[in-house]
CSV table of C-alpha atoms and ligand atoms in Angstrom, one decimal:
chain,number,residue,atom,x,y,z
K,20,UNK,CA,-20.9,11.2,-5.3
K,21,UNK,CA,-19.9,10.0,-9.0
K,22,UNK,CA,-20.0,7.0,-9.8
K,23,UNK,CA,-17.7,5.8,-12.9
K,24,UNK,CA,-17.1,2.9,-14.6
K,25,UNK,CA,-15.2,3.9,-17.6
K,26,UNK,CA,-12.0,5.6,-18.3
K,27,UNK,CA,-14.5,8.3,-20.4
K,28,UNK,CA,-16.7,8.4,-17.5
K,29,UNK,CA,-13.7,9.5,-15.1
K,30,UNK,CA,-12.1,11.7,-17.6
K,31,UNK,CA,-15.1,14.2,-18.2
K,32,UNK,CA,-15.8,14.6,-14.4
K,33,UNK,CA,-12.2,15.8,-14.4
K,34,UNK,CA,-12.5,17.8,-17.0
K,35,UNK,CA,-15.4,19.2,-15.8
K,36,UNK,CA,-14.3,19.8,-12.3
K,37,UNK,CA,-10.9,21.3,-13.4
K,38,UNK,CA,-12.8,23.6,-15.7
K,39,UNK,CA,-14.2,24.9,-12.7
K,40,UNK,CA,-10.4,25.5,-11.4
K,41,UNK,CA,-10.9,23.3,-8.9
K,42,UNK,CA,-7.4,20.8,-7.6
K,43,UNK,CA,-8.1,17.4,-7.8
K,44,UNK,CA,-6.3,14.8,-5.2
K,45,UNK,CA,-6.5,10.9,-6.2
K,46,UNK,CA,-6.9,8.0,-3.5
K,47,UNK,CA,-6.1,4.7,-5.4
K,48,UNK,CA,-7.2,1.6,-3.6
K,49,UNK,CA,-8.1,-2.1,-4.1
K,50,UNK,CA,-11.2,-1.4,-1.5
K,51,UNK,CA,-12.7,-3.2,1.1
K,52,UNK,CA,-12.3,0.3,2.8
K,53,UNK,CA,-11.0,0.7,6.5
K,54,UNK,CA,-9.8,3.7,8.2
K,55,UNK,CA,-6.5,3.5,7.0
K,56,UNK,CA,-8.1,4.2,3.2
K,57,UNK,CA,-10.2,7.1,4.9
K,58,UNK,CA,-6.9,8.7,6.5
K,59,UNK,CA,-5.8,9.2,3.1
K,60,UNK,CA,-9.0,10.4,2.0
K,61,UNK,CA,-8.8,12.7,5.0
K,62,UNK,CA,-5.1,13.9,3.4
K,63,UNK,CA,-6.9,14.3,0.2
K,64,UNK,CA,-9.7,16.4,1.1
K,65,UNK,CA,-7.9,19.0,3.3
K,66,UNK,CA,-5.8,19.6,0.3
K,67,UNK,CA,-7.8,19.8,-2.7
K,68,UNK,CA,-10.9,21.1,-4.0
K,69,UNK,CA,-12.1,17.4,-5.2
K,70,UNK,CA,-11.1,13.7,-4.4
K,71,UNK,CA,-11.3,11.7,-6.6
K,72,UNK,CA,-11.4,7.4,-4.7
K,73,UNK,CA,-10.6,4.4,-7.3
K,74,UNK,CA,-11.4,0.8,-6.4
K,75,UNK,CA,-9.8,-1.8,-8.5
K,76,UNK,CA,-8.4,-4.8,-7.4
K,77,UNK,CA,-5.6,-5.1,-10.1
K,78,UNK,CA,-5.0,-8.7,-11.2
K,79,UNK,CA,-1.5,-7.9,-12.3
K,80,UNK,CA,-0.1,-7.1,-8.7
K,81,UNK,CA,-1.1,-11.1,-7.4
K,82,UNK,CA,1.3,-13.6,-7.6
K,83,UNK,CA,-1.2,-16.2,-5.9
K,84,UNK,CA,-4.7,-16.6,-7.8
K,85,UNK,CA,-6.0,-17.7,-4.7
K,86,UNK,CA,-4.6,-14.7,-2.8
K,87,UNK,CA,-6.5,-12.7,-5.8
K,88,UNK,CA,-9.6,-14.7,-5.5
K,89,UNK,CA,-10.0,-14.3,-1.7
K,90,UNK,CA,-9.2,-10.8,-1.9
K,91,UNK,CA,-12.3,-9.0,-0.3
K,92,UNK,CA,-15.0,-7.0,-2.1
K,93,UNK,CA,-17.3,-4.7,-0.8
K,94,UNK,CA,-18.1,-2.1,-3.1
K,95,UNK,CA,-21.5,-1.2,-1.5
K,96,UNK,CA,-20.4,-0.4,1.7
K,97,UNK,CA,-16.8,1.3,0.5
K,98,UNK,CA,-19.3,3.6,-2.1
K,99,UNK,CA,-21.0,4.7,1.4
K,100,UNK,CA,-17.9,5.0,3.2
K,101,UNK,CA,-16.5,7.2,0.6
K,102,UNK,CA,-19.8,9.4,-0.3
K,103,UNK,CA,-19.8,10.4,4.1
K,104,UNK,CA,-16.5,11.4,3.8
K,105,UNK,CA,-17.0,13.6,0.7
K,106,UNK,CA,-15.3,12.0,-2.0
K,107,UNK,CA,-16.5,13.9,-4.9
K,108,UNK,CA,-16.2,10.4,-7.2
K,109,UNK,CA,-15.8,6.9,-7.1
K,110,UNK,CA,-13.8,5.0,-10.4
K,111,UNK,CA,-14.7,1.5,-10.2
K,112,UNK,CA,-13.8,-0.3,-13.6
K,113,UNK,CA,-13.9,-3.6,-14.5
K,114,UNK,CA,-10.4,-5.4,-15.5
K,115,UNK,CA,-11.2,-5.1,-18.9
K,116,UNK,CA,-11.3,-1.3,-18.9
K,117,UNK,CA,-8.1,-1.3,-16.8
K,118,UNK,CA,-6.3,-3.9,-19.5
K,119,UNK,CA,-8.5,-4.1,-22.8
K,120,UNK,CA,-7.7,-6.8,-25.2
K,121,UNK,CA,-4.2,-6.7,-26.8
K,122,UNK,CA,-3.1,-4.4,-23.2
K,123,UNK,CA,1.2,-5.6,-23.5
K,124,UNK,CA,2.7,-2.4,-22.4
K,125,UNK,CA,4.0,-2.7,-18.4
K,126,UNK,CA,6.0,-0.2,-16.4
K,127,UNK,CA,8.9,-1.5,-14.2
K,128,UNK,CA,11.3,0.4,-11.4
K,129,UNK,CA,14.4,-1.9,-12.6
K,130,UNK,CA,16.3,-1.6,-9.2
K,131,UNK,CA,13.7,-0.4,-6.2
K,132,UNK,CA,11.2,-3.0,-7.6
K,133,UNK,CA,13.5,-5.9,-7.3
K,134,UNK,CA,14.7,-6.2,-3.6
K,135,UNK,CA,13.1,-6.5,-0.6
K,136,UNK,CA,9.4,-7.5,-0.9
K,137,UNK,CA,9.6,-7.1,-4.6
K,138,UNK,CA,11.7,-10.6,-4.2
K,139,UNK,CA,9.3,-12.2,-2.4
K,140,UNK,CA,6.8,-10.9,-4.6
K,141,UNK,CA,8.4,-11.6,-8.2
K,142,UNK,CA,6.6,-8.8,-10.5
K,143,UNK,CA,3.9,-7.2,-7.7
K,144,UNK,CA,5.8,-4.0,-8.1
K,145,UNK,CA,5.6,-4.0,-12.1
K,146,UNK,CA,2.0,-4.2,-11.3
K,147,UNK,CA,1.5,-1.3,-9.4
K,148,UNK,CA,3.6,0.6,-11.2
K,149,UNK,CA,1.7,0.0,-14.6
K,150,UNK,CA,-1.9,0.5,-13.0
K,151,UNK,CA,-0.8,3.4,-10.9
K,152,UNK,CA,0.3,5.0,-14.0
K,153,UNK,CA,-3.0,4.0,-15.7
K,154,UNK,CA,-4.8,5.7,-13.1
K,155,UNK,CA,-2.4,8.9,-13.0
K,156,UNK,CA,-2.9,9.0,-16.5
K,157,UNK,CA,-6.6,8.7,-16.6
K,158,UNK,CA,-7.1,11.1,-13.2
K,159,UNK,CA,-4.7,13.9,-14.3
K,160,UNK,CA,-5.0,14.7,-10.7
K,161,UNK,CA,-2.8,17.5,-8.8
K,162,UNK,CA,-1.8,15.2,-6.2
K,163,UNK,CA,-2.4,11.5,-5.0
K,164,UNK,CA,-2.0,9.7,-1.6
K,165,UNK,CA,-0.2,6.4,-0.6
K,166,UNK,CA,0.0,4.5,2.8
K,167,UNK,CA,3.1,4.9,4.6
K,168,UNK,CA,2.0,1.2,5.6
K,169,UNK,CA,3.1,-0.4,2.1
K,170,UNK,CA,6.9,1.2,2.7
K,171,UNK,CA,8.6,-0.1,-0.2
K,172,UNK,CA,5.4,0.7,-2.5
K,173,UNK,CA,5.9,4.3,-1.3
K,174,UNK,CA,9.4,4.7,-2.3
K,175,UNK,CA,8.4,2.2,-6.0
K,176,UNK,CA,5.8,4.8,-6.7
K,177,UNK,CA,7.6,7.7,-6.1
K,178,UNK,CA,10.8,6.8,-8.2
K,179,UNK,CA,8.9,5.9,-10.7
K,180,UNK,CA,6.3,9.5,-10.9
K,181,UNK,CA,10.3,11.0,-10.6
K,182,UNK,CA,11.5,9.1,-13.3
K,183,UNK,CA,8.7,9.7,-15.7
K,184,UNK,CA,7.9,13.1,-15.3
K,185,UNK,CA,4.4,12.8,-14.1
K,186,UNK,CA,3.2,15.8,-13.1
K,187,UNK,CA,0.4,14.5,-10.3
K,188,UNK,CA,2.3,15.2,-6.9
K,189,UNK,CA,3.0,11.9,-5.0
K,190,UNK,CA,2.1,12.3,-0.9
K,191,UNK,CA,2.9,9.5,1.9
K,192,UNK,CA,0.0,9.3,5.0
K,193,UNK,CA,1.0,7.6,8.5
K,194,UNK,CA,0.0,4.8,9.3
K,195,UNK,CA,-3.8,3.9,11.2
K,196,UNK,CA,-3.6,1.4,13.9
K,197,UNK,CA,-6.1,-0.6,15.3
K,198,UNK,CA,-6.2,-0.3,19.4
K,199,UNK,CA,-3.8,-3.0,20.3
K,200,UNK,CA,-1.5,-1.8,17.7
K,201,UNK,CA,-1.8,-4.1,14.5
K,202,UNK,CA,-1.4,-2.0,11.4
K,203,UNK,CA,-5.0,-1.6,9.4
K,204,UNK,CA,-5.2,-4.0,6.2
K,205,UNK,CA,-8.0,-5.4,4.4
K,206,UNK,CA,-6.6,-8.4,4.8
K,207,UNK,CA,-7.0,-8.7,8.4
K,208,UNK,CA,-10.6,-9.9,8.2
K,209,UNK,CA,-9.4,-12.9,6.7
K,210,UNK,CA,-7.7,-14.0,10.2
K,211,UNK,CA,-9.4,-16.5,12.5
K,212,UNK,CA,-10.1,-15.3,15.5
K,213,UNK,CA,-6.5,-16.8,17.0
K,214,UNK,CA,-4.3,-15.3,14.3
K,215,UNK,CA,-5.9,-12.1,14.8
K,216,UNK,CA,-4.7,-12.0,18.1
K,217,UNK,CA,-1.2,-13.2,16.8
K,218,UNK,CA,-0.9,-10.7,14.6
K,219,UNK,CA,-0.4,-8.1,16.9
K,220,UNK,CA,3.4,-9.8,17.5
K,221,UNK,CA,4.6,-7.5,14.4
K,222,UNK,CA,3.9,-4.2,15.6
K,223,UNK,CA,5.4,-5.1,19.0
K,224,UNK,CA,8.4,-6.4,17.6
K,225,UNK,CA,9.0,-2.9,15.7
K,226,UNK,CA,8.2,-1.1,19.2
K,227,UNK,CA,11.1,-3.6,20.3
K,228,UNK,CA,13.3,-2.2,17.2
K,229,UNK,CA,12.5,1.1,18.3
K,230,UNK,CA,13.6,0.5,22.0
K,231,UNK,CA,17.0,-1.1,20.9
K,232,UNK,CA,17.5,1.4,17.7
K,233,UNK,CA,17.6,3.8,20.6
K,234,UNK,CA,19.9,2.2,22.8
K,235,UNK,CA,22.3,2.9,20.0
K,236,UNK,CA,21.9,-0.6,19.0
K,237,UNK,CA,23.4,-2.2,15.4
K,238,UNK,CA,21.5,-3.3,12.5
K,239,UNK,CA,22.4,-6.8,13.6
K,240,UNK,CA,21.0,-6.2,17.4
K,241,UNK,CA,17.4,-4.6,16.1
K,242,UNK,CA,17.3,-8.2,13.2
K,243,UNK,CA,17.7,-10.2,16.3
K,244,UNK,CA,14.8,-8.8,19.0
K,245,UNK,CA,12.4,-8.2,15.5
K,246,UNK,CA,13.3,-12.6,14.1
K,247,UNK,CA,13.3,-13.2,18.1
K,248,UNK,CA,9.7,-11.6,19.0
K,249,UNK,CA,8.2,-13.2,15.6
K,250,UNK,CA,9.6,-16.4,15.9
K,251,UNK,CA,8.4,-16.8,19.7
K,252,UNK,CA,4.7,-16.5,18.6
K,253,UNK,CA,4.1,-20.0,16.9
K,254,UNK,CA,1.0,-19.0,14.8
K,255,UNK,CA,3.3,-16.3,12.8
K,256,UNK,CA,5.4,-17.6,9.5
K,257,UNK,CA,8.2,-14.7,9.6
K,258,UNK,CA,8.6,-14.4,5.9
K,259,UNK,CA,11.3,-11.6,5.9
K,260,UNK,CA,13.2,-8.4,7.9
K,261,UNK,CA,14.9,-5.4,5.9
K,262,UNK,CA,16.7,-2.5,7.6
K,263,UNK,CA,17.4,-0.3,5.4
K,264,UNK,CA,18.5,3.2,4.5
K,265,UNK,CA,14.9,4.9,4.2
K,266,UNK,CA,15.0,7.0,0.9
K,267,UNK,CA,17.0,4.5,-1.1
K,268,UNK,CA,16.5,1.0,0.6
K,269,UNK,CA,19.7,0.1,0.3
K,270,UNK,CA,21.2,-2.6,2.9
K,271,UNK,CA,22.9,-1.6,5.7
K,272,UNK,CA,25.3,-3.2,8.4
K,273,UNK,CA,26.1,-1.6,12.0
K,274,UNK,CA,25.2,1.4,13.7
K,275,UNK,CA,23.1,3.4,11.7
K,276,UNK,CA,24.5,6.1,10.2
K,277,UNK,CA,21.3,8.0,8.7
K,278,UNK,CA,17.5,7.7,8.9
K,279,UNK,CA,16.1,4.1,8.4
K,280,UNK,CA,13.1,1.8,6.8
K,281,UNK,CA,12.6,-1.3,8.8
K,282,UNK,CA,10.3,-3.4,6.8
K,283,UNK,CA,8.5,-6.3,8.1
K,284,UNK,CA,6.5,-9.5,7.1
K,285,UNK,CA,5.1,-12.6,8.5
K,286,UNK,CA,2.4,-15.3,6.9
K,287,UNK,CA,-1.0,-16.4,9.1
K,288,UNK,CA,-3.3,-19.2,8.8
K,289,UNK,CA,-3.3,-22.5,7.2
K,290,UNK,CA,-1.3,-23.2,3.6
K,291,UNK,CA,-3.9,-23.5,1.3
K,292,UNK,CA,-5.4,-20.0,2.2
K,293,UNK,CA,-2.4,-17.8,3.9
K,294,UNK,CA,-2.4,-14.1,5.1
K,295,UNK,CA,0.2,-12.2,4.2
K,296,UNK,CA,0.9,-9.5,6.7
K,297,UNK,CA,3.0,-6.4,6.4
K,298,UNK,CA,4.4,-3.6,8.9
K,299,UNK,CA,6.9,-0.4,9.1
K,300,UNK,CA,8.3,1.7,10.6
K,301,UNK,CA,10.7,4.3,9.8
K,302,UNK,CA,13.1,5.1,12.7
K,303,UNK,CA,15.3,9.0,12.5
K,304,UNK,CA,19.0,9.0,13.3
P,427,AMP,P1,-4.9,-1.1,-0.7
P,427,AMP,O1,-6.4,-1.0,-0.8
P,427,AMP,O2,-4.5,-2.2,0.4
P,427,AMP,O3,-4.1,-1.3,-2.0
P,427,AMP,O4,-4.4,0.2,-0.1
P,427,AMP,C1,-4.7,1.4,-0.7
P,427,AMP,C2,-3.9,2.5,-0.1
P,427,AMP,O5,-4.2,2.6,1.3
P,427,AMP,C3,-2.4,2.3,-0.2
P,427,AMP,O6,-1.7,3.5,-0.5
P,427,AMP,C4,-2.0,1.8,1.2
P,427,AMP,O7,-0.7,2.0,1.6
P,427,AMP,C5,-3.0,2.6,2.0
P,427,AMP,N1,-3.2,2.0,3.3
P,427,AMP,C6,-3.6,0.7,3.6
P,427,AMP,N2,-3.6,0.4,4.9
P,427,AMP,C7,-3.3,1.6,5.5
P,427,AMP,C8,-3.2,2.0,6.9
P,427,AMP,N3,-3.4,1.1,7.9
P,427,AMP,N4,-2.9,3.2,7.2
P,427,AMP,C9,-2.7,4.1,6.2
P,427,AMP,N5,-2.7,3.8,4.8
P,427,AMP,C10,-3.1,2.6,4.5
């Protein structure tokens, strides 16, 4: 496996590999690799000739410097994670090759961007959006791979490939689970022991969701059980609930009328050094 540093570096191995007429699939992450990050690598492999793995942990998408500074690193172990699962090459640069000096130009989804999480979250999705077209750009890759897991992102990154004509192919992957049901983050290994076991209230109160969504239940009914099953576990800081219409996100009221995104999120630990937990689920009419 490939190791680059530098926007050059990435951009010959393409060029090489695509000279070769081989299809090149991109796996952007921030690292600190679980098997969530492999599933898309999985996606990747089976098809295209080459994947291509980026870790970069992309200042611009924090609103906490703390939440920035705690953020995990393991590049030695994610490199050997990524070289067993036959990832042609790694791009690992440094922020200064992702925003040299005098960087000013940002890319924004002007509606999807600012609802939901993205209010919570004032300019995360600007973020992504401006490095995920950095790394399009710099890949050129046929097709790229995004958690299901990060719902809104999803939907963010797709609008905007849509919107701006880029030609890399934008694909969602399921989301990996660990056994009792708590949705795969790098994040998670900042939990104490006690919060861990907390954690797992979010995926039960979307299995909840799902068993009142099918009862024919309203919006209002599936808020309720979700706030209710949260707010019963005192370790969890529920820090919001959106049902929404799944392709657009827009809000709705009542009995749903078409497919919809039920986005979740809840805050762990002490104050000074919270964990920030998200979870989905996407429920057919
Ligand atoms: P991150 O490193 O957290 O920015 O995530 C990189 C990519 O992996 C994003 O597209 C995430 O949606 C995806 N991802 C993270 N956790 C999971 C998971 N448990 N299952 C599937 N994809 C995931």
């Amino acid at each position: 496996m490939e190791v680059c540093r530098t926007v050059g570096a990435l951009r010959a191995f393409v060029a090489e590999r695509k000279a070769l007429g081989h299809s090149v699939g991109l796996v952007p992450t921030m690292g600190a690799l679980h098997q969530g990050h492999m599933s898309l690598v999985a996606a990747a492999r089976s098809q295209n000739d080459d994947v291509i793995a980026t870790i970069f942990v992309n200042p611009t998408q924090f609103g906490q410097q703390s939440d920035l500074d705690n953020y995990p690193r393991t590049e030695a172990a994610d490199c050997a994670k990524l070289e067993a699962a036959g990832v042609a090459a790694v791009f690992i640069p440094n922020v200064e090759e992702m925003y040299p000096a005098g960087a000013e130009t940002i890319v924004e989804t002007t509606g999807l961007a600012n609802m939901l999480h993205g209010l919570v979250r004032p300019g995360h999705f600007r973020g992504v959006c401006t490095v995920v077209t950095k790394l399009f750009n710099i890949a050129g890759a046929d097709n790229a791979y995004f958690g299901e897991k990060d719902y809104q992102q999803l939907q963010v990154i797709r609008r905007m490939a849509r919107d701006l004509f880029v030609p890399t192919r934008v694909h969602g992957v399921p989301t990996v689970r660990e056994a009792d049901g708590l949705a795969m983050s790098s994040r998670n290994v900042r939990l104490a022991p006690e919060d861990r076991k907390a954690a797992v209230v979010l995926s039960q109160s979307l299995a909840k969701a799902e068993e009142v969504a099918a009862q024919g239940g309203t919006v209002e009914a599936i808020d309720a059980v979700i706030r209710a099953t949260i707010n019963a576990e005192p370790r969890a800081r529920l820090v919001g609930v959106d049902i929404v219409e799944a392709l657009t996100l827009a809000p709705i009221a009542g009995i749903p009328q078409s497919d919809i995104g039920i986005m979740i999120s809840a805050e762990f630990g002490p104050e000074d050094n919270t964990v920030l937990l998200i979870d989905q689920r996407e429920i057919a009419k």
